[in-house]
Short mmCIF file of C-alpha atoms in Angstrom, two decimals:
data_model
loop_
_atom_site.label_atom_id
_atom_site.label_comp_id
_atom_site.label_asym_id
_atom_site.label_seq_id
_atom_site.Cartn_x
_atom_site.Cartn_y
_atom_site.Cartn_z
CA MET Z 10 161.80 127.49 39.82
CA ALA Z 11 158.26 127.76 41.33
CA PRO Z 12 158.18 130.83 44.19
CA VAL Z 13 158.42 129.66 47.70
CA GLY Z 14 155.76 131.08 50.24
CA VAL Z 15 156.77 133.15 53.30
CA ASP Z 16 155.73 130.71 55.67
CA LYS Z 17 158.22 128.10 54.51
CA VAL Z 18 161.07 130.66 54.50
CA ASP Z 19 160.17 131.62 57.85
CA ASP Z 20 160.15 128.36 59.15
CA GLN Z 21 163.87 127.82 57.67
CA ILE Z 22 165.03 130.97 59.49
CA LYS Z 23 163.70 129.12 62.83
CA ASP Z 24 165.54 126.20 61.69
CA VAL Z 25 168.83 128.17 61.28
CA ILE Z 26 168.19 129.71 64.63
CA GLN Z 27 167.59 126.16 66.20
CA ASP Z 28 170.71 124.71 64.65
CA LEU Z 29 172.89 127.74 65.90
CA PHE Z 30 171.06 127.40 69.40
CA SER Z 31 172.31 123.46 69.35
CA ILE Z 32 175.64 124.50 68.40
CA GLN Z 33 176.06 127.07 71.04
CA ALA Z 34 174.80 124.55 73.60
CA ALA Z 35 176.99 121.57 72.39
CA THR Z 36 180.16 123.98 72.34
CA HIS Z 37 179.13 125.02 76.05
CA GLY Z 38 179.03 121.49 77.15
CA TYR Z 39 182.13 120.46 75.24
CA THR Z 40 183.91 117.67 76.86
CA GLY Z 41 186.28 116.63 74.35
CA PRO Z 42 186.49 114.24 71.51
CA GLN Z 43 183.11 112.59 72.61
CA THR Z 44 181.31 115.64 71.63
CA GLN Z 45 183.51 116.45 68.46
CA GLN Z 46 181.42 114.26 66.42
CA GLU Z 47 178.13 116.00 67.49
CA LEU Z 48 179.47 119.25 66.82
CA VAL Z 49 180.50 118.22 63.25
CA ARG Z 50 176.91 116.81 62.74
CA LEU Z 51 175.39 120.08 63.78
CA ILE Z 52 177.49 122.15 61.83
CA ASN Z 53 176.65 120.18 58.65
CA GLN Z 54 173.11 120.39 59.68
CA LEU Z 55 173.68 124.26 59.88
CA VAL Z 56 175.31 124.31 56.37
CA GLY Z 57 172.49 122.66 54.99
CA SER Z 58 169.66 124.72 56.57
CA VAL Z 59 171.47 127.67 55.59
CA SER Z 60 171.95 126.31 51.87
CA ARG Z 61 168.37 125.90 51.61
CA LEU Z 62 167.15 129.07 53.05
CA SER Z 63 169.31 130.89 50.64
CA HIS Z 64 168.00 128.89 47.57
CA ASP Z 65 164.31 129.32 48.54
CA ALA Z 66 164.75 132.92 49.88
CA SER Z 67 166.02 133.85 46.54
CA THR Z 68 162.78 132.75 44.81
CA LEU Z 69 160.53 134.66 47.15
CA GLN Z 70 158.60 137.18 45.75
CA THR Z 71 159.10 140.63 47.91
CA GLN Z 72 158.50 144.02 46.92
CA ILE Z 73 160.42 146.30 49.64
CA PRO Z 74 160.38 149.91 48.66
CA PRO Z 75 163.59 151.40 48.07
CA GLU Z 76 163.05 154.13 50.62
CA ILE Z 77 163.06 151.43 53.22
CA ILE Z 78 166.34 150.12 52.15
CA ASP Z 79 167.79 153.51 52.07
CA TYR Z 80 166.39 154.24 55.67
CA VAL Z 81 168.01 150.74 56.88
CA ASP Z 82 171.42 151.58 55.26
CA GLU Z 83 171.42 154.81 56.88
CA GLY Z 84 171.15 153.01 60.05
CA ARG Z 85 167.66 154.24 60.79
CA ASN Z 86 164.65 151.88 62.27
CA PRO Z 87 162.19 150.69 59.62
CA ASP Z 88 159.70 150.91 61.99
CA ILE Z 89 160.10 154.80 62.34
CA TYR Z 90 159.53 154.69 58.56
CA THR Z 91 156.57 153.04 58.72
CA ARG Z 92 155.02 155.47 61.41
CA GLU Z 93 156.03 158.29 59.43
CA PHE Z 94 154.41 156.81 56.47
CA VAL Z 95 151.13 155.91 58.51
CA GLU Z 96 151.06 159.60 59.94
CA LEU Z 97 151.53 160.83 56.32
CA VAL Z 98 148.77 158.79 54.90
CA GLN Z 99 146.33 159.77 57.57
CA LYS Z 100 147.13 163.71 57.11
CA GLY Z 101 146.52 163.05 53.31
CA ASN Z 102 143.44 161.12 54.17
CA GLN Z 103 142.29 163.94 56.24
CA TYR Z 104 142.97 166.28 53.72
CA MET Z 105 140.98 164.43 50.97
CA LYS Z 106 138.10 163.82 53.59
CA GLY Z 107 137.78 167.62 54.05
CA LYS Z 108 137.76 168.00 50.32
CA SER Z 109 134.99 165.47 49.94
CA GLU Z 110 132.90 167.04 52.30
CA ALA Z 111 133.42 170.33 50.86
CA PHE Z 112 132.33 169.29 47.39
CA THR Z 113 129.45 167.71 49.01
CA GLY Z 114 128.16 170.79 50.62
CA PHE Z 115 128.84 172.61 47.49
CA ARG Z 116 126.99 170.15 45.56
CA ASP Z 117 124.10 170.20 48.19
CA ALA Z 118 124.10 174.19 47.83
CA LEU Z 119 124.15 174.30 44.34
CA ALA Z 120 121.02 171.82 44.12
CA ASP Z 121 119.17 173.94 46.55
CA GLU Z 122 120.30 177.05 44.61
CA ILE Z 123 119.01 175.67 41.08
CA THR Z 124 115.88 174.39 42.65
CA LYS Z 125 115.14 177.81 44.32
CA ALA Z 126 116.15 179.86 41.04
CA TRP Z 127 114.42 177.36 38.48
CA PRO Z 128 111.37 175.62 40.18
CA ASP Z 129 110.59 173.65 37.09
CA MET Z 130 114.01 171.96 37.27
CA ARG Z 131 113.32 170.47 40.82
CA ARG Z 132 112.85 166.91 39.24
CA ASP Z 133 115.87 167.07 37.19
CA VAL Z 134 118.03 168.07 40.28
CA GLU Z 135 116.62 165.27 42.43
CA ASN Z 136 117.33 162.66 39.83
CA VAL Z 137 120.63 163.82 39.22
CA LEU Z 138 121.29 163.64 43.32
CA GLN Z 139 119.87 160.04 43.37
CA GLU Z 140 121.96 159.06 40.42
CA LYS Z 141 125.10 160.06 42.43
CA GLY Z 142 124.12 157.84 45.37
CA THR Z 143 123.22 160.63 47.73
CA GLY Z 144 119.29 159.73 48.03
CA ASP Z 145 118.94 163.53 49.05
CA VAL Z 146 115.78 165.39 47.89
CA VAL Z 147 116.05 168.80 47.71
CA ARG Z 148 113.49 171.02 49.30
CA THR Z 149 112.54 174.45 48.32
CA ASN Z 150 113.46 175.53 52.00
CA GLY Z 151 117.18 174.51 51.49
CA THR Z 152 117.33 171.28 53.48
CA SER Z 153 117.75 167.75 52.26
CA SER Z 154 115.55 164.79 53.22
#
């Protein structure tokens, strides 16, 4: 059984909704035995749509984190979970950016101090900085170019 795409399942859900709407319209306009056959046909069509949806949805490859399922089971809105998750990721990203900038500053300060303490190692320090992709060249006055 080959996996089915999300678009196909989405279309099938739309078909089920359309079938339910058609049944509702036919029930609202029920005039007696004349519309009974139409209702039977629409209900059979709905059963077929739900059956196809059930079959194809079972082959759909989805990965929903258990935390979201628990969140919904508790009666909470999954959009709130998503918002909280995004905020948590942003906070983590800011923390890591700060660490990265701190290490960059430390690297530059260390390179500058090594160059000041051992001027003959200036070329090696420049090579290390260039290999790390910084492209910075340490000057003896403590600035980078």
